[in-house]
Amino acid sequence: MPRPILATIHPAALQHNLQRCRSAAPDAKVWAVVKANAYGHGIERVYESLRSADGFALLDLDEAQRVRDLGWRGPILLLEGVFEPRDLELCSRLGLWHTVHCDAQIDMLAAHKTTVPHRVFLKMNSGMNRLGFTPQQYRSAWSRLNALAQVDEISLMTHFSDADGERGIAHQMQLFASVTGDLPGERSLSNSAATLRHTRAANAAPDEQAVACDWIRPGIVLYGSAPDHPLHTSADWELRPGMTLASKLIATQAIDTGASVGYGSTFVADRPMHIGVVACGYADGYPRVAPTGTPVLVGGVRSRVVGRVSMDMITVDLTPLARAGVAAGIGSEVTLWGQASNGAVLGIDEVAHAAGTLGYELMCALALRVPVQVGG
Ligand SMILES: *Cc1c(COP(=O)(O)O)cnc(C)c1O
């Protein structure tokens, strides 16, 4: 028998979450962001569920090739644009749209020989200070692009630094609007957090604080994680987990008061208790820093990790199961995140929060050795 750990991708949940984005921004087209191998879910595994999006956005050229290989004929956007001149040949061949965020990329385009002009997304650095032209440089970059025979349509984009937090997006939106006001072309501004928190509802009164744009760029919500956890949970946003990571108990231990569990003896029992040993560790992508108290479902009952996460195993408290009258032993189902077979849900954000990180990092870190199935 294989080691009992298994990740399951949930097609119906992905479809539902995509629909949530559409209803949050009913007038916008949707880039389904599938970078980082669809946030660890696997591009090939999510493709069927997300193909009702208007386009796929990603940043590795080989991932763009994989989306084309799946038969996708619609738009694909390279979120960081090209890295070297020969990438433009692939853009021409595969019909990829690409971000232009710096002069070097315009130079490459100007030197590129192509019979097919490219659709580009000109990126403004409106305050994030990673990629993009400053507001001062933006219009001259637009004019330079507009004069190139290699360029077809120019769309306008920027990225928010605080869509999930207190500062919000108004300061960046105002800057973007003041510079791009009269430029033609489609706009793309919102990531997941801006889509859920700051998009203008259909038919709502004009609102300075809300984004209206032609293309939204949701990533994390598609996979069922709340972009602004713990302010809101995935349940608050009516999202469903796109992935379940499950395993089983492979051993149990009955320990006495004063006994410790795991490396470093960081957990010491203050009463006699039963401990379950789970076939999942940091080599599977479970965060090593998850402390005692990190939530976990055993037999669909909420419990906690105790002691240190090791490479191949974690140890969990079986006390809540005894209290709930649920028998636990070797073979009992353990849900690290996602949905248990009794329907109980443990949000990936809760686990991430306990470990001091985000759902994003956990899903992207799912290890290669974990088998993955689609469905269920
Ligand atoms: C990753 C990314 C997104 C999606 O972000 P989420 O927070 O996952 O919705 C959108 N736009 C750009 C430019 C990105 O790099």
Coordinates of C-alpha atoms and ligand atoms in Angstrom, one line a residue:
M1 CA 0.0 0.0 0.0
P2 CA 1.3 3.5 -0.8
R3 CA 1.9 5.9 2.0
P4 CA -1.6 7.2 2.8
I5 CA -1.1 10.9 2.1
L6 CA -3.2 12.3 -0.8
A7 CA -4.1 15.7 -2.2
T8 CA -7.5 16.1 -3.9
I9 CA -8.3 18.9 -6.3
H10 CA -12.0 19.8 -6.3
P11 CA -13.3 20.8 -9.8
A12 CA -16.8 21.9 -8.6
A13 CA -15.2 24.2 -6.0
L14 CA -12.9 25.8 -8.5
Q15 CA -15.8 26.4 -10.8
H16 CA -17.8 27.9 -7.9
N17 CA -15.0 30.2 -6.9
L18 CA -14.5 31.4 -10.5
Q19 CA -18.2 32.2 -10.5
R20 CA -17.8 34.2 -7.2
C21 CA -15.3 36.4 -9.1
R22 CA -17.7 36.9 -11.9
S23 CA -20.5 37.9 -9.6
A24 CA -18.2 40.3 -7.8
A25 CA -17.3 42.0 -11.1
P26 CA -20.0 41.1 -13.5
D27 CA -18.9 43.5 -16.2
A28 CA -15.3 42.4 -16.2
K29 CA -13.5 39.7 -18.2
V30 CA -11.5 37.3 -16.0
W31 CA -7.9 36.3 -16.2
A32 CA -7.7 33.1 -14.3
V33 CA -4.2 33.4 -12.7
V34 CA -2.5 30.0 -12.9
K35 CA 1.1 31.0 -12.2
A36 CA 3.2 28.7 -10.0
N37 CA 1.5 25.7 -11.6
A38 CA -1.9 27.0 -10.7
Y39 CA -0.8 27.8 -7.1
G40 CA 0.4 24.3 -6.6
H41 CA -2.8 22.6 -7.9
G42 CA -1.4 21.7 -11.3
I43 CA -2.3 23.5 -14.5
E44 CA -3.5 20.3 -16.2
R45 CA -5.7 19.5 -13.2
V46 CA -7.5 22.9 -13.0
Y47 CA -7.8 23.5 -16.7
E48 CA -11.2 22.0 -17.3
S49 CA -12.7 23.8 -14.3
L50 CA -11.3 27.2 -15.2
R51 CA -11.6 27.1 -18.9
S52 CA -14.8 29.2 -18.7
A53 CA -12.5 32.1 -17.8
D54 CA -11.7 34.7 -20.5
G55 CA -8.0 34.1 -20.4
F56 CA -5.2 32.5 -18.4
A57 CA -2.5 34.7 -16.7
L58 CA 0.9 33.2 -15.7
L59 CA 4.5 34.0 -15.9
D60 CA 6.6 31.0 -16.9
L61 CA 6.8 30.5 -20.7
D62 CA 6.7 26.7 -20.3
E63 CA 3.4 27.1 -18.4
A64 CA 2.1 29.1 -21.3
Q65 CA 3.1 26.3 -23.7
R66 CA 1.3 23.8 -21.4
V67 CA -1.9 25.8 -21.5
R68 CA -1.7 25.9 -25.3
D69 CA -1.0 22.2 -25.4
L70 CA -4.2 21.7 -23.4
G71 CA -6.0 23.2 -26.4
W72 CA -6.6 26.7 -25.1
R73 CA -7.0 29.1 -28.1
G74 CA -8.0 32.1 -26.1
P75 CA -5.8 34.9 -24.5
I76 CA -2.8 34.1 -22.4
L77 CA -1.0 36.9 -20.5
L78 CA 2.6 36.8 -19.3
L79 CA 2.3 38.8 -16.1
E80 CA 6.0 39.7 -16.0
G81 CA 6.4 39.9 -19.8
V82 CA 9.5 38.5 -21.5
F83 CA 12.9 38.0 -20.0
E84 CA 15.0 37.9 -23.1
P85 CA 14.6 38.6 -26.8
R86 CA 14.0 35.1 -27.9
D87 CA 10.9 34.9 -25.6
L88 CA 9.2 37.2 -28.1
E89 CA 9.5 34.5 -30.8
L90 CA 7.5 32.2 -28.5
C91 CA 5.0 35.0 -28.0
S92 CA 4.6 35.4 -31.7
R93 CA 4.3 31.6 -32.2
L94 CA 1.9 30.9 -29.4
G95 CA 0.0 34.2 -29.6
L96 CA 0.8 35.2 -26.1
W97 CA 0.0 38.7 -24.8
H98 CA 2.6 40.1 -22.6
T99 CA 3.2 42.7 -19.9
V100 CA 5.7 45.5 -20.7
H101 CA 7.1 47.0 -17.5
C102 CA 10.5 48.4 -18.5
D103 CA 12.4 50.1 -21.3
A104 CA 14.5 47.0 -21.9
Q105 CA 11.3 45.1 -22.9
I106 CA 10.4 47.9 -25.4
D107 CA 13.9 47.7 -26.9
M108 CA 13.4 43.9 -27.3
L109 CA 10.1 44.5 -29.1
A110 CA 11.5 47.2 -31.3
A111 CA 14.2 44.7 -32.5
H112 CA 11.8 41.8 -32.8
K113 CA 11.0 40.6 -36.3
T114 CA 7.4 39.5 -36.6
T115 CA 4.6 39.5 -39.0
V116 CA 2.0 39.3 -36.2
P117 CA 1.8 42.4 -34.0
H118 CA 1.6 41.8 -30.3
R119 CA -1.0 42.7 -27.8
V120 CA 0.7 44.2 -24.8
F121 CA -0.3 45.2 -21.2
L122 CA 1.7 48.3 -20.2
K123 CA 2.3 48.3 -16.5
M124 CA 2.4 51.3 -14.3
N125 CA 4.3 51.3 -11.0
S126 CA 1.6 53.2 -9.0
G127 CA 3.2 52.5 -5.6
M128 CA 4.1 48.9 -5.3
N129 CA 7.6 49.5 -6.5
R130 CA 8.3 46.2 -8.0
L131 CA 7.5 46.3 -11.7
G132 CA 6.3 49.1 -14.0
F133 CA 6.9 52.5 -15.3
T134 CA 6.5 55.4 -12.9
P135 CA 3.6 57.7 -13.5
Q136 CA 6.1 60.2 -14.9
Q137 CA 7.5 57.7 -17.4
Y138 CA 4.2 56.0 -18.3
R139 CA 2.9 58.2 -21.1
S140 CA 6.2 58.3 -23.0
A141 CA 6.5 54.5 -22.7
W142 CA 3.0 54.3 -24.2
S143 CA 3.9 56.6 -27.1
R144 CA 7.1 54.6 -27.8
L145 CA 5.0 51.3 -27.9
N146 CA 2.3 52.9 -29.9
A147 CA 4.8 53.9 -32.6
L148 CA 6.1 50.3 -33.0
A149 CA 4.9 48.1 -35.9
Q150 CA 5.4 45.1 -33.6
V151 CA 2.7 46.3 -31.3
D152 CA -1.0 45.9 -31.9
E153 CA -3.3 46.9 -29.0
I154 CA -2.0 48.4 -25.8
S155 CA -3.8 47.7 -22.6
L156 CA -3.1 49.5 -19.3
M157 CA -2.4 47.8 -16.0
T158 CA -1.2 48.2 -12.5
H159 CA -1.1 46.1 -9.3
F160 CA -2.2 47.0 -5.8
S161 CA 0.0 46.6 -2.8
D162 CA -2.8 46.9 -0.1
A163 CA -6.0 45.6 -1.6
D164 CA -6.2 43.2 1.3
G165 CA -5.4 45.6 4.0
E166 CA -6.2 48.8 5.8
R167 CA -4.5 51.2 3.4
G168 CA -6.7 50.1 0.5
I169 CA -6.3 51.0 -3.2
A170 CA -7.6 54.6 -3.5
H171 CA -4.2 56.2 -3.6
Q172 CA -3.0 54.0 -6.4
M173 CA -6.2 54.1 -8.3
Q174 CA -6.2 57.9 -8.3
L175 CA -2.6 58.0 -9.6
F176 CA -3.4 55.5 -12.3
A177 CA -6.6 57.3 -13.3
S178 CA -4.9 60.7 -13.4
V179 CA -2.1 59.5 -15.7
T180 CA -4.1 57.2 -18.0
G181 CA -7.4 59.2 -18.1
D182 CA -7.5 59.9 -21.8
L183 CA -5.4 56.9 -23.1
P184 CA -7.3 54.4 -25.2
G185 CA -7.2 50.7 -24.3
E186 CA -8.6 48.1 -21.8
R187 CA -7.7 48.4 -18.2
S188 CA -6.7 45.6 -15.8
L189 CA -6.2 46.5 -12.1
S190 CA -7.7 44.1 -9.6
N191 CA -6.2 41.0 -8.0
S192 CA -8.4 38.8 -5.8
A193 CA -8.6 41.1 -2.8
A194 CA -9.5 44.1 -5.0
T195 CA -12.0 42.0 -6.8
L196 CA -13.8 41.0 -3.7
R197 CA -13.3 44.1 -1.6
H198 CA -13.2 47.0 -3.9
T199 CA -15.1 46.3 -7.1
R200 CA -17.9 48.5 -8.1
A201 CA -21.2 46.5 -8.0
A202 CA -23.2 46.5 -11.2
N203 CA -25.5 49.4 -11.3
A204 CA -24.1 51.0 -8.2
A205 CA -23.6 54.7 -8.0
P206 CA -20.2 55.9 -9.1
D207 CA -17.8 55.5 -6.2
E208 CA -14.3 56.9 -6.0
Q209 CA -13.2 54.0 -3.9
A210 CA -14.3 51.3 -6.3
V211 CA -12.5 49.9 -9.3
A212 CA -14.1 49.5 -12.6
C213 CA -11.9 47.6 -15.0
D214 CA -12.1 45.5 -18.2
W215 CA -10.1 42.6 -16.9
I216 CA -9.8 41.3 -13.3
R217 CA -6.9 39.1 -12.3
P218 CA -8.0 36.8 -9.5
G219 CA -5.6 34.1 -8.4
I220 CA -5.9 33.0 -4.8
V221 CA -9.8 33.1 -4.6
L222 CA -10.0 30.7 -7.4
Y223 CA -8.4 28.1 -5.1
G224 CA -10.7 28.9 -2.2
S225 CA -8.5 30.9 0.1
A226 CA -9.5 34.3 1.5
P227 CA -7.2 37.1 0.2
D228 CA -7.6 39.1 3.4
H229 CA -7.6 36.4 6.1
P230 CA -8.0 36.7 9.1
L231 CA -10.1 39.9 8.5
H232 CA -12.4 37.6 6.5
T233 CA -12.5 33.9 6.1
S234 CA -13.1 31.9 3.0
A235 CA -16.5 31.1 4.4
D236 CA -17.3 34.8 4.8
W237 CA -16.5 35.2 1.0
E238 CA -18.4 32.0 0.2
L239 CA -15.4 30.3 -1.2
R240 CA -14.9 26.6 -1.3
P241 CA -11.5 24.8 -0.8
G242 CA -10.0 23.9 -4.2
M243 CA -7.7 21.4 -2.5
T244 CA -7.8 18.9 0.3
L245 CA -4.7 17.6 1.8
A246 CA -5.5 14.4 3.7
S247 CA -3.6 11.6 5.3
K248 CA -4.1 8.9 7.9
L249 CA -3.0 7.9 11.4
I250 CA -0.2 5.4 11.1
A251 CA 0.3 5.0 14.9
T252 CA -1.1 6.1 18.2
Q253 CA 0.6 6.5 21.6
A254 CA -0.9 6.6 25.1
I255 CA 1.3 8.9 27.1
D256 CA 1.4 9.8 30.8
T257 CA 1.6 13.2 32.5
G258 CA 5.0 14.7 32.0
A259 CA 5.8 12.7 28.8
S260 CA 7.0 14.8 25.9
V261 CA 6.3 14.4 22.2
G262 CA 8.6 14.7 19.2
Y263 CA 12.0 16.4 18.5
G264 CA 13.1 18.9 21.1
S265 CA 10.4 17.7 23.5
T266 CA 8.6 21.0 22.9
F267 CA 5.2 19.5 24.0
V268 CA 4.8 18.0 27.4
A269 CA 1.6 16.3 28.5
D270 CA -0.1 17.9 31.5
R271 CA -2.3 14.8 31.9
P272 CA -2.5 11.3 30.5
M273 CA -3.5 11.5 26.8
H274 CA -3.6 9.8 23.5
I275 CA -1.5 11.0 20.6
G276 CA -2.0 10.2 16.9
V277 CA 0.9 10.0 14.5
V278 CA 0.0 11.3 11.0
A279 CA 1.8 10.4 7.7
C280 CA 2.5 14.0 6.7
G281 CA 5.5 16.2 7.4
Y282 CA 7.4 19.1 6.1
A283 CA 8.7 17.0 3.1
D284 CA 5.1 16.9 2.0
G285 CA 4.8 20.7 2.1
Y286 CA 3.2 20.9 5.6
P287 CA 4.9 23.9 7.3
R288 CA 7.6 22.9 9.7
V289 CA 7.0 26.0 11.8
A290 CA 3.4 25.1 12.5
P291 CA 3.3 25.2 16.3
T292 CA 1.4 23.1 18.9
G293 CA -2.2 24.2 18.6
T294 CA -2.3 24.4 14.8
P295 CA -5.7 23.1 13.8
V296 CA -6.2 19.7 12.1
L297 CA -9.2 17.4 11.6
V298 CA -9.0 13.8 12.7
G299 CA -12.0 11.7 11.7
G300 CA -13.6 15.0 10.7
V301 CA -13.3 16.3 14.3
R302 CA -11.3 19.4 15.0
S303 CA -8.1 18.9 17.0
R304 CA -4.6 20.3 17.1
V305 CA -1.0 19.5 16.2
V306 CA 1.2 18.8 19.3
G307 CA 5.0 18.9 19.3
R308 CA 7.2 19.6 16.3
V309 CA 6.4 18.9 12.7
S310 CA 9.1 16.5 11.4
M311 CA 10.0 15.5 7.9
D312 CA 7.5 12.7 7.4
M313 CA 5.2 12.9 10.4
I314 CA 3.2 15.2 12.6
T315 CA 1.6 14.3 16.0
V316 CA -1.9 15.3 17.0
D317 CA -4.0 15.4 20.1
L318 CA -6.7 12.7 20.1
T319 CA -8.5 14.1 23.2
P320 CA -11.2 16.0 21.3
L321 CA -12.1 12.7 19.5
A322 CA -12.6 10.9 22.7
R323 CA -14.8 13.8 23.9
A324 CA -16.9 13.7 20.7
G325 CA -17.2 9.9 21.1
V326 CA -15.3 9.3 17.8
A327 CA -13.0 6.3 17.8
A328 CA -9.6 6.9 16.4
G329 CA -6.9 4.5 15.5
I330 CA -4.5 3.5 12.8
G331 CA -6.1 4.3 9.5
S332 CA -8.3 7.2 10.8
E333 CA -8.7 10.0 8.3
V334 CA -6.7 13.2 9.0
T335 CA -7.5 16.4 7.1
L336 CA -4.5 18.8 7.1
W337 CA -6.6 21.3 5.2
G338 CA -9.7 21.3 3.0
Q339 CA -12.7 19.1 3.4
A340 CA -13.1 15.9 5.5
S341 CA -15.3 13.1 4.3
N342 CA -17.9 14.0 7.0
G343 CA -18.2 17.4 5.3
A344 CA -16.2 19.4 8.0
V345 CA -14.0 22.0 6.4
L346 CA -10.6 23.2 7.7
G347 CA -9.6 26.3 5.8
I348 CA -6.0 26.4 4.5
D349 CA -5.9 30.0 5.8
E350 CA -6.4 28.8 9.4
V351 CA -3.4 26.4 9.1
A352 CA -1.3 29.1 7.4
H353 CA -2.2 31.7 10.0
A354 CA -1.2 29.4 12.8
A355 CA 2.1 28.9 11.0
G356 CA 2.7 32.6 10.5
T357 CA 2.2 32.5 6.7
L358 CA -0.5 32.6 4.1
G359 CA -2.7 30.1 2.3
Y360 CA -0.8 31.1 -0.9
E361 CA 2.5 29.7 0.4
L362 CA 1.0 26.4 1.7
M363 CA -0.7 25.6 -1.6
C364 CA 2.3 26.5 -3.7
A365 CA 4.5 24.4 -1.4
L366 CA 2.7 21.1 -1.9
A367 CA 5.5 18.7 -2.4
L368 CA 6.1 16.6 -5.5
R369 CA 6.0 13.4 -3.5
V370 CA 2.4 13.9 -2.6
P371 CA 0.1 12.0 -5.0
V372 CA -2.7 14.2 -6.4
Q373 CA -6.1 13.1 -7.6
V374 CA -8.8 15.2 -9.3
G375 CA -12.4 14.9 -8.1
G376 CA -14.3 14.3 -5.0
Ligands
LIG1 C1 -0.2 36.8 -8.8 C2 -0.8 38.0 -9.5 C3 -2.2 38.3 -9.4 C4 -3.1 37.4 -8.6 O1 -3.0 37.7 -7.2 P1 -4.0 37.1 -6.1 O2 -3.7 37.8 -4.9 O3 -3.6 35.7 -6.0 O4 -5.4 37.3 -6.6 C5 -2.7 39.4 -10.1 N1 -1.9 40.2 -10.8 C6 -0.6 40.0 -10.9 C7 0.3 40.9 -11.6 C8 0.0 38.9 -10.2 O5 1.3 38.7 -10.3

